[in-house]
């Protein structure tokens, strides 16, 4: 799967700043709302969790699934995006 | 210390501890209840007694597994953060900081690891397929299994299974070989069936290759059945090949295709004499990959409209040029203006129309002559006029 979505490209291209969590690919309005309820309203909150989990793919995917019910595809998109962002900007 | 009938529940906690140490059983954390010690005691010391009489490796392996499992206490939620981290480390998982948000995840992970150890290799394989870090499960499994299935990752397991299948395979084919080889050979492949219909029973000449062709046709069986000409041969064939029917289709079909090419090639070469001989007999040209599709990068980008470079250049040039009609119009206007100016200047009069009429008659003759003079006269004339 070499193609990335627009959302992905937009996210990775620049510092995430105060972007909302719904700007993450794979996270839409519904998932975004759930994440916000759990306290992960901003993209940097999810980034924080991602980093605390040592950027481990399996753990991050599990966490996403537990917290907002993302399916495998959505988990994959979000994980890939955050990973690339970290590779580029961290 | 082989005290048989003594019930561990009646022993004191410290006594249980010492027993466990004596049997080289890892102690559970100090805060655990007596029941845990009792369980451990029962399991291991009872196991040891059993092991004295039997030489099952499995029991001893189970000991190891149970020991490890019990040592962790299958209740990760009771562990402290540090204990949880230590437990995960024992399983080869380098856990990150165990914080409020991460704790649940790590607990689940530990539970899964414990369960996978308890259930044995199958579940471990399944979970290994699902999750990326399945390495930690392998180190503990190696001792348990005899090695053919679970020595390494699933890929090796699959290759082993394939080898087992292939080893079963020739043994299955041998009994069939002995009975009616020539009959089977003639109906082995759909390609030969096609040739047969065209050239009526020439496939019988492939009987020399029957041995190899026998490998075939669990798949080809039903093709050949449908197109077979002789019914009694069908029956024999189906009976003979029953033993092959349940062997897996993968390797036979592959060997099929490769080996079947030799007898078939003769037929095909007769039909198509111009084709070159290839090792597998399959002539296929690689389809050109679709550039730009499925994310494949363009080697060099093609323009949308197939225009030649010359037409493109001409279009470019034409775009910059002013259209032709407008050019003519402008020229005419400029020419008139110039002429008017000339006339005005020359005659010093501001009613040039009369002068124009006159000059039109004379202008054609004298225009070119005085034009040169007019240029030299213009400047003094203009200066004189002003």
XYZ file of C-alpha atoms in Angstrom, chain B residues 42-334:
293
model
C 0.680 -29.630 44.493
C 1.513 -29.154 40.911
C 5.211 -29.471 41.036
C 5.723 -31.986 43.704
C 2.954 -34.149 42.391
C 4.453 -33.831 38.959
C 7.830 -34.823 40.185
C 6.426 -37.947 41.691
C 4.728 -38.827 38.481
C 7.864 -38.103 36.524
C 9.770 -40.636 38.460
C 7.625 -43.368 36.982
C 7.195 -42.105 33.444
C 9.642 -40.679 31.043
C 7.304 -38.347 29.241
C 9.027 -35.287 28.070
C 5.745 -33.560 27.804
C 5.062 -33.668 31.468
C 8.399 -32.197 32.218
C 7.826 -29.574 29.606
C 4.488 -28.842 31.103
C 6.239 -28.420 34.367
C 8.346 -25.760 32.891
C 5.342 -24.115 31.341
C 3.289 -24.315 34.470
C 6.148 -23.119 36.521
C 6.509 -20.083 34.393
C 2.836 -19.486 34.250
C 2.296 -19.817 37.951
C 5.313 -17.757 38.709
C 3.642 -14.819 36.983
C 0.346 -15.287 38.751
C -2.308 -15.176 36.033
C -3.822 -11.982 37.288
C -1.890 -9.071 35.916
C -4.218 -6.535 37.440
C -2.947 -7.484 40.887
C 0.592 -6.662 40.038
C 2.204 -3.375 40.758
C 3.542 -1.324 37.903
C 7.054 -2.553 38.500
C 5.968 -6.150 38.783
C 4.002 -5.857 35.601
C 6.979 -4.437 33.845
C 9.201 -7.205 35.188
C 6.722 -9.846 34.105
C 6.573 -8.443 30.624
C 10.355 -8.330 30.504
C 10.503 -12.006 31.390
C 8.440 -12.651 28.301
C 10.835 -10.633 26.268
C 8.647 -7.567 25.933
C 10.323 -4.271 26.552
C 7.476 -2.306 27.994
C 7.413 1.440 27.997
C 6.359 3.510 30.966
C 3.377 2.002 32.674
C 1.119 4.948 33.153
C -2.582 5.177 33.717
C -3.296 5.162 30.018
C -0.909 2.357 29.219
C -1.523 0.075 32.112
C -4.598 -1.601 30.711
C -2.788 -2.362 27.504
C 0.149 -3.947 29.213
C -2.096 -5.998 31.448
C -3.932 -7.334 28.441
C -0.675 -8.103 26.806
C 0.568 -10.041 29.761
C -2.660 -11.974 29.939
C -2.385 -12.904 26.321
C 1.162 -14.053 26.789
C 0.217 -16.192 29.715
C -2.694 -17.712 27.883
C -0.651 -18.459 24.852
C 1.866 -20.311 26.946
C -0.841 -22.257 28.642
C -2.676 -23.304 25.541
C 0.356 -24.398 23.674
C 1.655 -23.841 20.242
C -1.509 -23.509 18.182
C -2.834 -20.463 19.879
C 0.613 -19.054 19.989
C 0.879 -19.426 16.252
C -2.442 -17.716 15.712
C -1.509 -14.858 17.914
C 1.896 -14.722 16.392
C 0.220 -14.231 13.073
C -1.860 -11.377 14.404
C 0.784 -9.477 16.273
C 4.154 -8.252 15.222
C 6.229 -9.138 18.264
C 5.701 -12.843 18.488
C 9.368 -13.523 19.022
C 9.075 -13.818 22.767
C 6.782 -16.790 22.415
C 9.230 -18.774 20.362
C 11.984 -19.034 22.904
C 9.744 -20.790 25.328
C 8.082 -23.009 22.814
C 11.202 -24.542 21.431
C 11.697 -26.783 24.379
C 8.145 -27.922 24.419
C 7.528 -29.127 20.896
C 9.422 -31.774 19.026
C 10.514 -29.083 16.623
C 8.861 -30.023 13.399
C 6.039 -27.588 13.741
C 6.931 -24.916 16.194
C 10.660 -24.467 16.045
C 10.377 -21.165 14.234
C 7.753 -18.793 12.847
C 4.661 -19.912 10.984
C 6.409 -19.657 7.639
C 8.815 -22.357 8.600
C 5.944 -24.305 9.981
C 4.140 -24.077 6.701
C 7.188 -25.132 4.790
C 7.566 -28.093 7.079
C 3.995 -29.043 6.520
C 4.477 -28.722 2.816
C 7.448 -31.008 3.057
C 5.408 -33.477 4.996
C 2.738 -33.363 2.384
C 5.192 -33.827 -0.395
C 6.726 -36.749 1.429
C 3.319 -38.320 1.773
C 2.655 -37.675 -1.803
C 5.045 -40.025 -3.576
C 4.055 -42.833 -1.264
C 0.468 -42.261 -2.288
C 1.275 -42.334 -5.933
C 3.174 -45.586 -5.900
C 0.227 -47.927 -5.434
C -1.536 -46.144 -8.210
C 1.388 -46.448 -10.499
C 1.304 -50.173 -10.405
C -2.264 -50.370 -11.647
C -3.243 -49.250 -15.129
C -0.630 -46.642 -15.779
C -1.296 -46.335 -19.441
C -4.987 -45.783 -18.946
C -4.419 -42.985 -16.499
C -1.868 -41.296 -18.640
C -4.189 -40.855 -21.509
C -6.737 -38.942 -19.500
C -4.425 -37.075 -17.213
C -4.612 -33.586 -18.596
C -7.133 -31.358 -20.182
C -4.570 -30.299 -22.756
C -4.144 -33.860 -23.876
C -7.891 -34.137 -23.927
C -8.102 -31.277 -26.347
C -5.418 -32.803 -28.514
C -7.234 -36.089 -28.340
C -10.394 -34.652 -29.686
C -8.492 -33.023 -32.500
C -6.320 -35.946 -33.436
C -8.245 -38.932 -32.007
C -6.212 -40.865 -29.433
C -2.731 -39.663 -30.194
C -2.206 -39.095 -26.487
C -1.689 -42.817 -26.034
C 1.841 -42.320 -27.189
C 2.492 -40.490 -23.945
C 2.333 -43.722 -22.009
C 6.059 -43.623 -21.505
C 5.615 -40.557 -19.399
C 2.771 -42.043 -17.439
C 4.786 -42.377 -14.300
C 5.312 -38.698 -14.061
C 1.838 -37.837 -15.129
C 0.363 -39.833 -12.318
C 1.311 -37.086 -9.959
C -1.521 -35.162 -11.385
C -4.740 -34.631 -11.278
C -6.834 -34.153 -8.375
C -7.809 -31.062 -10.217
C -7.482 -32.507 -13.652
C -9.524 -35.473 -12.568
C -12.816 -33.771 -12.918
C -11.782 -31.986 -16.077
C -10.758 -35.221 -17.651
C -13.859 -36.957 -16.446
C -16.081 -34.577 -18.248
C -14.328 -34.945 -21.560
C -13.405 -38.598 -21.363
C -14.461 -40.720 -24.263
C -14.367 -44.192 -22.746
C -16.631 -44.781 -19.819
C -15.138 -48.046 -18.456
C -11.754 -46.405 -18.311
C -13.385 -43.629 -16.346
C -14.444 -46.050 -13.649
C -11.044 -47.587 -13.334
C -9.487 -44.216 -13.244
C -11.712 -42.931 -10.509
C -11.137 -46.049 -8.458
C -7.440 -46.011 -8.994
C -7.050 -42.434 -8.126
C -9.135 -42.444 -5.014
C -5.998 -42.718 -2.981
C -4.722 -39.554 -4.525
C -7.924 -37.699 -4.069
C -7.253 -36.439 -0.604
C -3.695 -35.413 -1.101
C -3.273 -31.697 -1.205
C -3.516 -30.077 -4.541
C -0.641 -27.665 -4.251
C 2.482 -29.609 -4.957
C 0.948 -32.143 -7.329
C -0.507 -29.464 -9.501
C 2.737 -27.617 -9.654
C 4.727 -30.720 -10.490
C 1.937 -31.548 -12.887
C 2.332 -28.507 -14.955
C 6.057 -28.832 -15.179
C 6.129 -32.492 -16.022
C 3.154 -32.502 -18.280
C 4.760 -30.135 -20.657
C 6.995 -32.747 -22.215
C 4.344 -35.034 -23.695
C 2.104 -32.131 -24.507
C 4.817 -30.181 -26.194
C 5.062 -32.726 -28.959
C 1.407 -32.235 -29.734
C 1.635 -28.508 -29.485
C 4.725 -28.316 -31.591
C 2.933 -30.167 -34.297
C 0.063 -27.807 -34.048
C 2.212 -24.710 -33.710
C 5.553 -25.461 -35.335
C 6.849 -21.911 -35.116
C 6.909 -21.498 -31.358
C 10.231 -21.657 -29.572
C 10.833 -24.350 -27.017
C 10.775 -23.072 -23.476
C 11.752 -25.056 -20.386
C 8.260 -25.160 -19.034
C 6.548 -25.075 -22.385
C 4.614 -22.067 -21.351
C 4.925 -19.127 -23.684
C 3.775 -16.036 -21.978
C 4.743 -12.460 -22.418
C 4.889 -10.296 -19.405
C 2.164 -7.816 -19.388
C 3.428 -4.292 -19.392
C 2.854 -2.799 -15.985
C 0.333 -0.062 -16.029
C 2.284 3.070 -15.400
C 0.769 5.295 -12.850
C -1.761 2.749 -11.691
C -1.787 1.444 -8.152
C 0.739 3.966 -7.065
C 3.439 2.843 -9.448
C 5.692 5.718 -10.248
C 5.984 7.142 -13.706
C 9.331 6.578 -15.297
C 8.738 9.554 -17.441
C 5.469 11.330 -17.537
C 3.456 11.203 -20.712
C 1.475 14.300 -21.660
C -2.254 14.061 -21.603
C -2.798 14.770 -25.311
C -0.543 12.958 -27.749
C 0.765 16.000 -29.604
C 4.105 15.931 -31.370
C 6.773 18.378 -30.282
C 6.521 20.418 -33.470
C 2.831 20.985 -33.093
C 3.385 21.975 -29.515
C 6.031 24.461 -30.482
C 3.858 25.912 -33.191
C 1.011 26.271 -30.758
C 3.277 28.056 -28.328
C 4.509 30.445 -30.973
C 1.073 31.095 -32.311
C -0.204 31.895 -28.886
C 2.276 34.687 -28.531
C 1.726 36.065 -32.001
C -1.000 38.514 -32.666
C -3.712 37.166 -34.916
C -3.231 37.806 -38.610
C -6.252 39.950 -39.328
C -5.524 42.260 -36.498
C -2.011 42.602 -37.829
C -3.258 43.754 -41.206
C -5.677 46.175 -39.642
C -3.024 47.703 -37.503
C -0.728 47.988 -40.450
C -3.293 49.800 -42.488
C -4.088 52.165 -39.663
C -0.455 52.920 -39.050
